mmCIF file of C-alpha atoms and ligand atoms in Angstrom:
data_model
loop_
_atom_site.group_PDB
_atom_site.id
_atom_site.type_symbol
_atom_site.label_atom_id
_atom_site.label_comp_id
_atom_site.label_asym_id
_atom_site.label_seq_id
_atom_site.Cartn_x
_atom_site.Cartn_y
_atom_site.Cartn_z
ATOM 1 C CA MET A 1 13.968 36.005 -2.393
ATOM 2 C CA GLU A 2 16.095 34.331 -4.912
ATOM 3 C CA ASN A 3 15.378 32.749 -8.295
ATOM 4 C CA ILE A 4 16.857 29.582 -9.633
ATOM 5 C CA ILE A 5 16.623 28.901 -13.319
ATOM 6 C CA LEU A 6 16.448 25.227 -14.394
ATOM 7 C CA ASN A 7 17.119 25.016 -18.077
ATOM 8 C CA ALA A 8 15.868 21.602 -18.787
ATOM 9 C CA GLN A 9 15.889 20.326 -22.450
ATOM 10 C CA SER A 10 12.070 20.271 -22.577
ATOM 11 C CA MET A 11 11.508 23.629 -20.939
ATOM 12 C CA LYS A 12 12.842 26.407 -18.828
ATOM 13 C CA SER A 13 11.493 26.240 -15.295
ATOM 14 C CA ILE A 14 11.950 29.219 -12.840
ATOM 15 C CA ILE A 15 12.023 28.440 -9.154
ATOM 16 C CA HIS A 16 11.246 31.364 -6.751
ATOM 17 C CA CYS A 17 12.640 30.673 -3.341
ATOM 18 C CA GLY A 18 12.240 32.466 0.055
ATOM 19 C CA LYS A 19 9.886 34.411 2.163
ATOM 20 C CA GLY A 20 7.356 36.609 0.289
ATOM 21 C CA THR A 21 7.459 34.628 -2.880
ATOM 22 C CA PHE A 22 3.877 33.308 -2.509
ATOM 23 C CA GLU A 23 2.456 36.847 -2.266
ATOM 24 C CA LYS A 24 4.494 38.145 -5.060
ATOM 25 C CA TYR A 25 4.266 35.327 -7.681
ATOM 26 C CA ALA A 26 0.790 33.633 -6.854
ATOM 27 C CA LYS A 27 -0.880 36.954 -7.547
ATOM 28 C CA GLU A 28 0.495 36.781 -11.163
ATOM 29 C CA VAL A 29 -0.610 33.121 -11.486
ATOM 30 C CA ALA A 30 -4.225 34.299 -10.665
ATOM 31 C CA ASN A 31 -4.303 36.059 -13.955
ATOM 32 C CA LYS A 32 -3.364 32.937 -15.918
ATOM 33 C CA ASN A 33 -6.732 30.922 -15.645
ATOM 34 C CA PRO A 34 -5.696 28.771 -12.764
ATOM 35 C CA PHE A 35 -7.140 25.443 -11.688
ATOM 36 C CA ILE A 36 -6.082 24.574 -8.234
ATOM 37 C CA VAL A 37 -5.443 21.039 -7.155
ATOM 38 C CA THR A 38 -4.898 20.522 -3.464
ATOM 39 C CA ASP A 39 -5.626 17.985 -0.678
ATOM 40 C CA SER A 40 -7.989 18.151 2.157
ATOM 41 C CA ASN A 41 -5.534 19.147 4.934
ATOM 42 C CA VAL A 42 -4.026 22.044 2.949
ATOM 43 C CA TYR A 43 -7.522 23.143 1.842
ATOM 44 C CA LYS A 44 -8.668 23.204 5.515
ATOM 45 C CA LEU A 45 -5.705 25.252 6.532
ATOM 46 C CA TYR A 46 -5.335 27.627 3.483
ATOM 47 C CA SER A 47 -8.814 28.055 1.879
ATOM 48 C CA ASP A 48 -8.905 31.691 2.926
ATOM 49 C CA LEU A 49 -5.503 32.272 1.368
ATOM 50 C CA ILE A 50 -6.579 30.416 -1.761
ATOM 51 C CA TYR A 51 -9.730 32.336 -2.394
ATOM 52 C CA SER A 52 -8.071 35.696 -1.386
ATOM 53 C CA THR A 53 -5.202 35.123 -3.800
ATOM 54 C CA PHE A 54 -6.819 33.467 -6.835
ATOM 55 C CA GLY A 55 -10.399 34.856 -6.489
ATOM 56 C CA LYS A 56 -13.487 33.634 -4.749
ATOM 57 C CA ASP A 57 -14.605 31.782 -7.921
ATOM 58 C CA VAL A 58 -11.275 30.016 -8.702
ATOM 59 C CA ARG A 59 -11.770 26.359 -9.860
ATOM 60 C CA ILE A 60 -10.474 23.940 -7.359
ATOM 61 C CA PHE A 61 -10.231 20.218 -6.901
ATOM 62 C CA VAL A 62 -9.580 18.806 -3.438
ATOM 63 C CA PHE A 63 -8.876 15.188 -2.721
ATOM 64 C CA PRO A 64 -8.269 13.340 0.564
ATOM 65 C CA ALA A 65 -4.876 14.035 1.964
ATOM 66 C CA GLY A 66 -2.251 11.003 2.097
ATOM 67 C CA GLU A 67 -0.209 8.677 -0.193
ATOM 68 C CA LYS A 68 -3.348 6.474 -0.382
ATOM 69 C CA SER A 69 -4.934 9.060 -2.786
ATOM 70 C CA LYS A 70 -1.900 8.862 -5.131
ATOM 71 C CA ASN A 71 -3.657 6.492 -7.544
ATOM 72 C CA SER A 72 -5.348 6.291 -10.993
ATOM 73 C CA ASN A 73 -8.819 6.954 -9.518
ATOM 74 C CA THR A 74 -7.750 10.289 -8.073
ATOM 75 C CA LEU A 75 -5.954 11.139 -11.232
ATOM 76 C CA PHE A 76 -9.053 10.455 -13.427
ATOM 77 C CA ASN A 77 -11.229 12.363 -10.920
ATOM 78 C CA ILE A 78 -8.870 15.361 -11.385
ATOM 79 C CA LEU A 79 -8.984 15.041 -15.136
ATOM 80 C CA LYS A 80 -12.907 14.890 -14.955
ATOM 81 C CA ALA A 81 -12.910 18.077 -12.914
ATOM 82 C CA PHE A 82 -10.800 19.776 -15.521
ATOM 83 C CA THR A 83 -13.259 18.779 -18.226
ATOM 84 C CA LYS A 84 -16.123 19.821 -16.042
ATOM 85 C CA GLY A 85 -14.567 23.099 -15.162
ATOM 86 C CA GLU A 86 -13.709 23.724 -18.908
ATOM 87 C CA LEU A 87 -10.034 24.029 -18.404
ATOM 88 C CA LYS A 88 -8.550 25.260 -21.585
ATOM 89 C CA ARG A 89 -5.133 24.617 -23.115
ATOM 90 C CA SER A 90 -4.192 28.153 -22.073
ATOM 91 C CA GLY A 91 -5.168 27.442 -18.401
ATOM 92 C CA THR A 92 -2.725 26.740 -15.623
ATOM 93 C CA VAL A 93 -2.883 23.791 -13.307
ATOM 94 C CA VAL A 94 -1.623 24.942 -9.752
ATOM 95 C CA ALA A 95 -0.496 22.030 -7.671
ATOM 96 C CA LEU A 96 -0.727 23.543 -4.075
ATOM 97 C CA GLY A 97 0.334 21.001 -1.514
ATOM 98 C CA GLY A 98 2.954 18.362 -0.721
ATOM 99 C CA GLY A 99 4.578 15.874 -2.987
ATOM 100 C CA VAL A 100 1.470 13.767 -3.389
ATOM 101 C CA VAL A 101 -0.486 16.706 -4.731
ATOM 102 C CA GLY A 102 2.441 17.734 -6.841
ATOM 103 C CA ASP A 103 3.082 14.347 -8.417
ATOM 104 C CA ILE A 104 -0.514 13.713 -9.291
ATOM 105 C CA ALA A 105 -1.556 17.221 -10.389
ATOM 106 C CA GLY A 106 1.668 17.306 -12.458
ATOM 107 C CA LEU A 107 0.672 14.173 -14.175
ATOM 108 C CA ALA A 108 -2.920 15.424 -14.732
ATOM 109 C CA ALA A 109 -1.499 18.523 -16.293
ATOM 110 C CA ALA A 110 0.720 16.579 -18.538
ATOM 111 C CA LEU A 111 -2.134 14.345 -19.796
ATOM 112 C CA TYR A 112 -4.969 16.949 -20.146
ATOM 113 C CA MET A 113 -5.006 18.163 -23.768
ATOM 114 C CA ARG A 114 -1.513 16.711 -24.140
ATOM 115 C CA GLY A 115 -0.271 19.243 -21.642
ATOM 116 C CA VAL A 116 -1.300 22.560 -20.106
ATOM 117 C CA HIS A 117 0.659 25.074 -18.031
ATOM 118 C CA LEU A 118 1.766 23.917 -14.732
ATOM 119 C CA VAL A 119 2.788 25.847 -11.534
ATOM 120 C CA GLN A 120 3.962 23.997 -8.470
ATOM 121 C CA ILE A 121 3.529 25.534 -4.963
ATOM 122 C CA PRO A 122 4.978 23.065 -2.600
ATOM 123 C CA THR A 123 3.704 23.258 0.988
ATOM 124 C CA THR A 124 5.745 20.561 2.765
ATOM 125 C CA LEU A 125 9.473 20.708 3.327
ATOM 126 C CA LEU A 126 9.927 17.517 1.325
ATOM 127 C CA SER A 127 8.163 18.930 -1.639
ATOM 128 C CA GLN A 128 10.053 22.269 -1.293
ATOM 129 C CA VAL A 129 13.509 20.694 -1.250
ATOM 130 C CA ASP A 130 12.857 18.025 -3.747
ATOM 131 C CA SER A 131 9.659 16.757 -5.422
ATOM 132 C CA SER A 132 8.263 19.970 -6.866
ATOM 133 C CA VAL A 133 11.342 20.582 -8.825
ATOM 134 C CA GLY A 134 12.630 18.532 -11.804
ATOM 135 C CA GLY A 135 9.285 17.539 -13.561
ATOM 136 C CA LYS A 136 8.824 13.882 -12.333
ATOM 137 C CA THR A 137 5.147 13.211 -11.960
ATOM 138 C CA ALA A 138 3.490 9.922 -11.042
ATOM 139 C CA VAL A 139 0.803 7.872 -9.415
ATOM 140 C CA ASP A 140 1.219 4.488 -7.673
ATOM 141 C CA PHE A 141 -0.187 1.553 -9.515
ATOM 142 C CA GLN A 142 -0.683 -2.171 -8.734
ATOM 143 C CA ASN A 143 0.957 -1.693 -5.418
ATOM 144 C CA VAL A 144 4.111 -0.294 -7.161
ATOM 145 C CA LYS A 145 5.156 3.219 -6.185
ATOM 146 C CA ASN A 146 5.252 5.812 -9.102
ATOM 147 C CA LEU A 147 4.639 3.090 -11.657
ATOM 148 C CA LEU A 148 2.655 5.360 -13.928
ATOM 149 C CA GLY A 149 4.173 8.871 -14.796
ATOM 150 C CA THR A 150 5.796 11.202 -17.026
ATOM 151 C CA PHE A 151 8.388 13.931 -17.160
ATOM 152 C CA TYR A 152 6.723 17.246 -17.136
ATOM 153 C CA GLN A 153 8.364 20.474 -16.061
ATOM 154 C CA PRO A 154 6.535 23.183 -14.161
ATOM 155 C CA GLU A 155 6.944 26.495 -15.690
ATOM 156 C CA GLN A 156 7.176 28.030 -12.243
ATOM 157 C CA VAL A 157 7.878 26.730 -8.692
ATOM 158 C CA ILE A 158 6.954 28.993 -5.789
ATOM 159 C CA VAL A 159 8.854 27.814 -2.647
ATOM 160 C CA ASP A 160 7.710 29.993 0.255
ATOM 161 C CA PRO A 161 8.786 28.973 3.742
ATOM 162 C CA MET A 162 5.597 30.483 5.241
ATOM 163 C CA PHE A 163 3.777 27.162 4.600
ATOM 164 C CA LEU A 164 6.089 25.283 6.873
ATOM 165 C CA LYS A 165 4.728 27.025 9.937
ATOM 166 C CA THR A 166 1.657 24.766 9.918
ATOM 167 C CA LEU A 167 3.597 21.696 9.127
ATOM 168 C CA PRO A 168 3.605 18.980 11.886
ATOM 169 C CA LYS A 169 7.117 18.201 13.236
ATOM 170 C CA ARG A 170 6.871 14.744 11.613
ATOM 171 C CA GLU A 171 6.716 16.174 8.218
ATOM 172 C CA ILE A 172 9.618 18.422 8.974
ATOM 173 C CA ARG A 173 11.513 15.198 9.723
ATOM 174 C CA CYS A 174 10.440 13.759 6.380
ATOM 175 C CA GLY A 175 11.850 16.838 4.486
ATOM 176 C CA LEU A 176 15.007 16.347 6.506
ATOM 177 C CA GLY A 177 15.177 12.888 5.068
ATOM 178 C CA GLU A 178 15.685 14.220 1.562
ATOM 179 C CA ILE A 179 17.845 17.030 2.831
ATOM 180 C CA ILE A 180 20.304 14.573 4.415
ATOM 181 C CA LYS A 181 20.173 12.670 1.194
ATOM 182 C CA TYR A 182 21.375 15.762 -0.554
ATOM 183 C CA GLY A 183 24.151 16.047 2.116
ATOM 184 C CA ALA A 184 25.416 12.563 1.001
ATOM 185 C CA LEU A 185 25.603 13.841 -2.607
ATOM 186 C CA ASP A 186 26.929 17.406 -2.138
ATOM 187 C CA SER A 187 29.935 18.248 0.014
ATOM 188 C CA LYS A 188 28.650 21.830 0.596
ATOM 189 C CA ILE A 189 25.358 20.667 1.987
ATOM 190 C CA TYR A 190 27.047 18.060 4.014
ATOM 191 C CA GLN A 191 29.338 20.606 5.617
ATOM 192 C CA LYS A 192 26.339 22.838 6.345
ATOM 193 C CA LEU A 193 24.544 19.929 7.963
ATOM 194 C CA ILE A 194 27.368 18.780 10.168
ATOM 195 C CA ILE A 195 28.191 22.123 11.664
ATOM 196 C CA ALA A 196 24.477 23.351 12.018
ATOM 197 C CA PRO A 197 23.637 23.784 15.740
ATOM 198 C CA ASN A 198 20.050 23.056 15.007
ATOM 199 C CA ILE A 199 18.919 21.472 11.773
ATOM 200 C CA TYR A 200 15.325 22.174 12.686
ATOM 201 C CA ALA A 201 15.735 25.897 12.804
ATOM 202 C CA ASP A 202 13.659 28.041 10.338
ATOM 203 C CA GLU A 203 16.687 29.979 9.025
ATOM 204 C CA PHE A 204 18.703 26.894 8.545
ATOM 205 C CA LEU A 205 15.867 25.133 6.646
ATOM 206 C CA SER A 206 15.332 28.031 4.359
ATOM 207 C CA SER A 207 18.971 28.334 3.454
ATOM 208 C CA ILE A 208 19.517 24.595 2.905
ATOM 209 C CA THR A 209 16.285 24.307 0.867
ATOM 210 C CA TYR A 210 17.901 26.798 -1.657
ATOM 211 C CA ASP A 211 21.120 24.671 -1.721
ATOM 212 C CA CYS A 212 19.091 21.409 -2.325
ATOM 213 C CA ILE A 213 17.070 22.920 -5.135
ATOM 214 C CA LEU A 214 20.287 24.293 -6.723
ATOM 215 C CA HIS A 215 21.837 20.747 -6.518
ATOM 216 C CA LYS A 216 18.720 19.169 -7.986
ATOM 217 C CA ALA A 217 18.455 21.758 -10.786
ATOM 218 C CA LYS A 218 22.024 21.101 -11.836
ATOM 219 C CA VAL A 219 21.389 17.318 -11.999
ATOM 220 C CA VAL A 220 18.116 17.597 -13.878
ATOM 221 C CA GLU A 221 19.692 19.996 -16.443
ATOM 222 C CA GLY A 222 22.280 17.163 -17.094
ATOM 223 C CA ASP A 223 19.891 14.304 -17.200
ATOM 224 C CA GLU A 224 16.198 15.419 -17.405
ATOM 225 C CA ARG A 225 14.884 12.030 -18.370
ATOM 226 C CA ASP A 226 16.959 9.871 -16.128
ATOM 227 C CA VAL A 227 18.986 8.217 -18.864
ATOM 228 C CA ASN A 228 22.774 8.883 -18.336
ATOM 229 C CA GLY A 229 23.046 7.938 -14.728
ATOM 230 C CA LEU A 230 23.308 11.504 -13.269
ATOM 231 C CA ARG A 231 19.661 11.761 -12.141
ATOM 232 C CA LYS A 232 19.779 8.253 -10.731
ATOM 233 C CA THR A 233 22.049 9.559 -8.034
ATOM 234 C CA LEU A 234 19.095 11.357 -6.492
ATOM 235 C CA ASN A 235 17.729 8.019 -5.633
ATOM 236 C CA LEU A 236 20.164 7.451 -2.854
ATOM 237 C CA GLY A 237 18.546 5.608 -0.027
ATOM 238 C CA HIS A 238 15.405 5.175 -2.198
ATOM 239 C CA THR A 239 15.771 1.481 -3.261
ATOM 240 C CA THR A 240 15.482 0.162 0.194
ATOM 241 C CA GLY A 241 13.330 3.165 1.368
ATOM 242 C CA HIS A 242 10.714 2.446 -1.393
ATOM 243 C CA ALA A 243 10.748 -1.350 -0.606
ATOM 244 C CA LEU A 244 10.159 -0.705 3.101
ATOM 245 C CA GLU A 245 7.519 1.869 2.316
ATOM 246 C CA LEU A 246 5.564 -0.579 0.128
ATOM 247 C CA TYR A 247 5.822 -3.424 2.620
ATOM 248 C CA TYR A 248 5.262 -1.683 5.888
ATOM 249 C CA LYS A 249 3.202 1.381 4.682
ATOM 250 C CA ARG A 250 3.209 2.742 8.213
ATOM 251 C CA LYS A 251 5.764 5.575 7.820
ATOM 252 C CA SER A 252 5.892 8.272 5.192
ATOM 253 C CA HIS A 253 8.277 8.686 2.346
ATOM 254 C CA GLY A 254 10.941 10.901 3.910
ATOM 255 C CA GLU A 255 11.304 8.710 6.819
ATOM 256 C CA PHE A 256 11.679 5.606 4.874
ATOM 257 C CA VAL A 257 14.326 7.371 2.646
ATOM 258 C CA LEU A 258 16.361 7.960 5.902
ATOM 259 C CA ILE A 259 15.885 4.348 7.076
ATOM 260 C CA GLY A 260 16.738 3.128 3.590
ATOM 261 C CA MET A 261 19.939 5.279 3.557
ATOM 262 C CA TYR A 262 20.934 3.824 7.061
ATOM 263 C CA TYR A 263 20.516 0.214 5.807
ATOM 264 C CA GLU A 264 22.312 0.953 2.575
ATOM 265 C CA LEU A 265 25.202 2.533 4.353
ATOM 266 C CA TYR A 266 25.647 -0.722 6.168
ATOM 267 C CA ILE A 267 25.644 -2.418 2.711
ATOM 268 C CA ALA A 268 28.273 0.138 1.403
ATOM 269 C CA GLU A 269 30.521 -0.579 4.424
ATOM 270 C CA LYS A 270 30.381 -4.325 3.983
ATOM 271 C CA LYS A 271 31.281 -3.908 0.305
ATOM 272 C CA GLY A 272 34.165 -1.606 1.130
ATOM 273 C CA VAL A 273 32.787 1.219 -0.822
ATOM 274 C CA ILE A 274 32.682 3.848 2.036
ATOM 275 C CA GLY A 275 35.115 4.625 4.837
ATOM 276 C CA LYS A 276 33.899 3.977 8.353
ATOM 277 C CA ASP A 277 34.269 7.519 9.497
ATOM 278 C CA TYR A 278 32.284 9.141 6.796
ATOM 279 C CA SER A 279 29.672 6.574 7.166
ATOM 280 C CA SER A 280 29.374 7.137 10.890
ATOM 281 C CA SER A 281 29.094 10.844 10.318
ATOM 282 C CA LEU A 282 26.163 10.337 7.898
ATOM 283 C CA LYS A 283 24.556 7.850 10.305
ATOM 284 C CA ASN A 284 24.843 10.466 13.094
ATOM 285 C CA LEU A 285 23.018 12.929 10.855
ATOM 286 C CA ILE A 286 20.180 10.308 10.323
ATOM 287 C CA LEU A 287 20.034 9.655 14.023
ATOM 288 C CA LYS A 288 19.471 13.323 14.695
ATOM 289 C CA VAL A 289 16.178 12.867 12.847
ATOM 290 C CA LEU A 290 15.054 9.208 13.667
ATOM 291 C CA THR A 291 16.236 5.899 14.943
ATOM 292 C CA PRO A 292 16.055 3.294 12.131
ATOM 293 C CA PRO A 293 14.132 0.153 13.522
ATOM 294 C CA ALA A 294 15.065 -3.333 13.227
ATOM 295 C CA TYR A 295 12.655 -5.251 11.007
ATOM 296 C CA PRO A 296 12.304 -8.933 11.905
ATOM 297 C CA ASP A 297 10.458 -9.647 8.660
ATOM 298 C CA ILE A 298 12.826 -7.621 6.388
ATOM 299 C CA GLU A 299 13.361 -10.568 3.968
ATOM 300 C CA GLU A 300 9.833 -10.238 2.846
ATOM 301 C CA ALA A 301 10.031 -6.430 2.654
ATOM 302 C CA SER A 302 13.375 -6.731 0.605
ATOM 303 C CA LYS A 303 11.399 -8.495 -2.191
ATOM 304 C CA PHE A 304 9.641 -5.221 -3.066
ATOM 305 C CA ALA A 305 13.137 -3.864 -4.133
ATOM 306 C CA LYS A 306 12.849 -5.952 -7.241
ATOM 307 C CA PHE A 307 10.292 -3.429 -8.660
ATOM 308 C CA ASP A 308 12.856 -0.481 -8.368
ATOM 309 C CA LYS A 309 13.188 1.181 -11.652
ATOM 310 C CA LYS A 310 16.988 1.328 -11.539
ATOM 311 C CA ASN A 311 17.298 -2.411 -11.459
ATOM 312 C CA VAL A 312 18.992 -4.307 -14.218
ATOM 313 C CA ALA A 313 18.194 -7.892 -15.057
ATOM 314 C CA ASP A 314 18.330 -9.825 -11.844
ATOM 315 C CA GLY A 315 20.308 -7.431 -9.750
ATOM 316 C CA VAL A 316 19.189 -4.862 -7.215
ATOM 317 C CA SER A 317 20.752 -1.446 -7.717
ATOM 318 C CA ILE A 318 21.491 0.950 -4.866
ATOM 319 C CA ILE A 319 23.117 4.345 -4.906
ATOM 320 C CA VAL A 320 25.495 4.915 -1.960
ATOM 321 C CA PRO A 321 27.814 7.634 -0.838
ATOM 322 C CA GLU A 322 31.489 6.879 -1.514
ATOM 323 C CA ARG A 323 33.087 9.938 -0.001
ATOM 324 C CA GLU A 324 32.117 13.702 0.426
ATOM 325 C CA GLY A 325 30.281 14.817 -2.614
ATOM 326 C CA LYS A 326 30.745 11.462 -4.484
ATOM 327 C CA SER A 327 28.196 8.662 -4.800
ATOM 328 C CA CYS A 328 28.232 5.432 -6.778
ATOM 329 C CA GLU A 329 25.980 2.571 -7.807
ATOM 330 C CA ILE A 330 26.286 -0.874 -6.416
ATOM 331 C CA ILE A 331 24.492 -3.821 -7.960
ATOM 332 C CA LEU A 332 23.754 -6.850 -5.737
ATOM 333 C CA SER A 333 22.089 -10.103 -6.421
ATOM 334 C CA MET A 334 18.673 -10.251 -4.604
ATOM 335 C CA ALA A 335 20.099 -13.048 -2.348
ATOM 336 C CA GLU A 336 23.027 -10.885 -1.182
ATOM 337 C CA TYR A 337 20.993 -7.751 -0.886
ATOM 338 C CA THR A 338 18.494 -9.536 1.387
ATOM 339 C CA LYS A 339 21.166 -11.201 3.425
ATOM 340 C CA LEU A 340 22.938 -7.758 4.135
ATOM 341 C CA LEU A 341 19.674 -6.073 5.041
ATOM 342 C CA LYS A 342 18.812 -8.883 7.516
ATOM 343 C CA GLU A 343 22.341 -8.839 8.980
ATOM 344 C CA CYS A 344 22.043 -5.019 9.450
ATOM 345 C CA SER A 345 18.617 -5.378 11.093
ATOM 346 C CA GLU A 346 19.907 -8.146 13.422
ATOM 347 C CA ASN A 347 23.138 -6.356 14.277
ATOM 348 C CA GLY A 348 21.439 -3.301 15.489
ATOM 349 C CA LYS A 349 22.188 -1.754 12.241
ATOM 350 C CA SER A 350 25.750 -0.726 12.812
HETATM 351 N N1 NAD B 401 8.423 13.991 -8.118
HETATM 352 C C1 NAD B 401 9.554 13.823 -7.436
HETATM 353 O O1 NAD B 401 10.627 14.039 -7.846
HETATM 354 C C2 NAD B 401 9.359 13.233 -6.014
HETATM 355 C C3 NAD B 401 10.494 13.290 -5.178
HETATM 356 C C4 NAD B 401 10.349 12.891 -3.849
HETATM 357 C C5 NAD B 401 9.209 12.409 -3.318
HETATM 358 N N2 NAD B 401 8.084 12.434 -4.217
HETATM 359 C C6 NAD B 401 6.823 11.980 -3.753
HETATM 360 O O2 NAD B 401 6.335 12.993 -2.762
HETATM 361 C C7 NAD B 401 5.383 12.270 -1.918
HETATM 362 C C8 NAD B 401 5.695 12.687 -0.521
HETATM 363 O O3 NAD B 401 5.546 13.991 -0.351
HETATM 364 P P1 NAD B 401 5.102 14.690 1.077
HETATM 365 O O4 NAD B 401 6.020 14.201 2.075
HETATM 366 O O5 NAD B 401 5.049 16.081 0.786
HETATM 367 O O6 NAD B 401 3.737 14.105 1.425
HETATM 368 P P2 NAD B 401 2.267 14.628 1.343
HETATM 369 O O7 NAD B 401 1.924 15.364 0.126
HETATM 370 O O8 NAD B 401 1.299 13.457 1.629
HETATM 371 O O9 NAD B 401 2.204 15.650 2.586
HETATM 372 C C9 NAD B 401 2.341 15.180 3.844
HETATM 373 C C10 NAD B 401 1.337 15.621 4.729
HETATM 374 O O10 NAD B 401 1.418 17.033 5.064
HETATM 375 C C11 NAD B 401 0.118 17.616 4.839
HETATM 376 N N3 NAD B 401 0.377 19.098 4.488
HETATM 377 C C12 NAD B 401 0.868 19.490 3.280
HETATM 378 N N4 NAD B 401 1.256 20.788 3.357
HETATM 379 C C13 NAD B 401 0.974 21.231 4.675
HETATM 380 C C14 NAD B 401 1.161 22.348 5.381
HETATM 381 N N5 NAD B 401 1.655 23.496 4.862
HETATM 382 N N6 NAD B 401 0.706 22.392 6.734
HETATM 383 C C15 NAD B 401 0.212 21.224 7.341
HETATM 384 N N7 NAD B 401 0.110 20.100 6.657
HETATM 385 C C16 NAD B 401 0.516 20.040 5.392
HETATM 386 C C17 NAD B 401 -0.472 16.799 3.665
HETATM 387 O O11 NAD B 401 -1.894 17.035 3.626
HETATM 388 C C18 NAD B 401 -0.176 15.447 4.173
HETATM 389 O O12 NAD B 401 -1.045 15.037 5.103
HETATM 390 C C19 NAD B 401 5.500 10.761 -2.197
HETATM 391 O O13 NAD B 401 4.407 10.304 -2.854
HETATM 392 C C20 NAD B 401 6.791 10.677 -2.958
HETATM 393 O O14 NAD B 401 6.788 9.566 -3.895
HETATM 394 C C21 NAD B 401 8.270 12.780 -5.513
#
């Protein structure tokens, strides 16, 4: 078990990582007037654990699993449940689930009574390595991902790999999407990824999760509210990933991050920003997890990139790796961005 302290400007967040952290720290949260928010899949798998840890009368709100629930309706239903359950300012919202639960419960905690205590207990690999840390909360709105949200730090994050035992392989792949993104930002993580005999092994995932959280914590400490460019780097692969996610809807976030990264590596090569060898090595990591498809209608999908929050005026902003441990921003006109994506799709992406 190891702790990472994230000293954000707004608040100090303690992240407990490793086997046994749930048993040790969730018991303490049970004494802090918890209100659990979770989704239907997690509830089905872990209701016994929830009641044995937090008490049989613990207040709980369960919503249907999946990104489709990440909307203002669910948000308001959670807020109604807080009111009905008489959640007080001294109470603690416990977000127990994947990134969807974490984002929406975090936003509800920030809004209710102008902010109540928040503990994140991430149960997917993606939420453990990334979304539960750093205080970004959101719901999708008007077909735009994460359009409504706020920055709201959890006081504690409990990252216990025991939850990964029930996670479908596809969700492990999604988490690997964010992990490979961290590899493209951090040379220590990159080195570990390229020498790992099996990136799916439990021990490997536990240790790399700690490294990714450490990287994110440093970035968030330097740019909590995403204003000076540092935090923007965590969006590597996300401009195209989000656009494809909004248009095609079929895959999930982590898979689209990897596909987005693959397409954006093509753009970075074409723009002369990244060397061929390093780009190929990153692409090989991506190929260990999935094969990015060709998209015949990618021109249409690319239009969704115009909603990306990083964009300036008419340009599309993408964050791409330059060399080990170093990334940069490229701004392209929409026409050039679309042309390069199309070219990548038609050329078999390489
Ligand atoms: N706030 C941030 O900084 C940030 C960063 C990255 C991604 N995100 C957001 O995170 C979301 C994606 O998160 P996700 O991939 O965790 O999706 P998710 O929350 O939908 O979880 C994926 C699936 O796994 C199920 N699940 C959760 N825990 C499980 C377990 N232990 N065993 C079996 N099944 C389990 C869920 O019910 C769901 O069906 C997206 O909405 C994305 O925008 C936020």
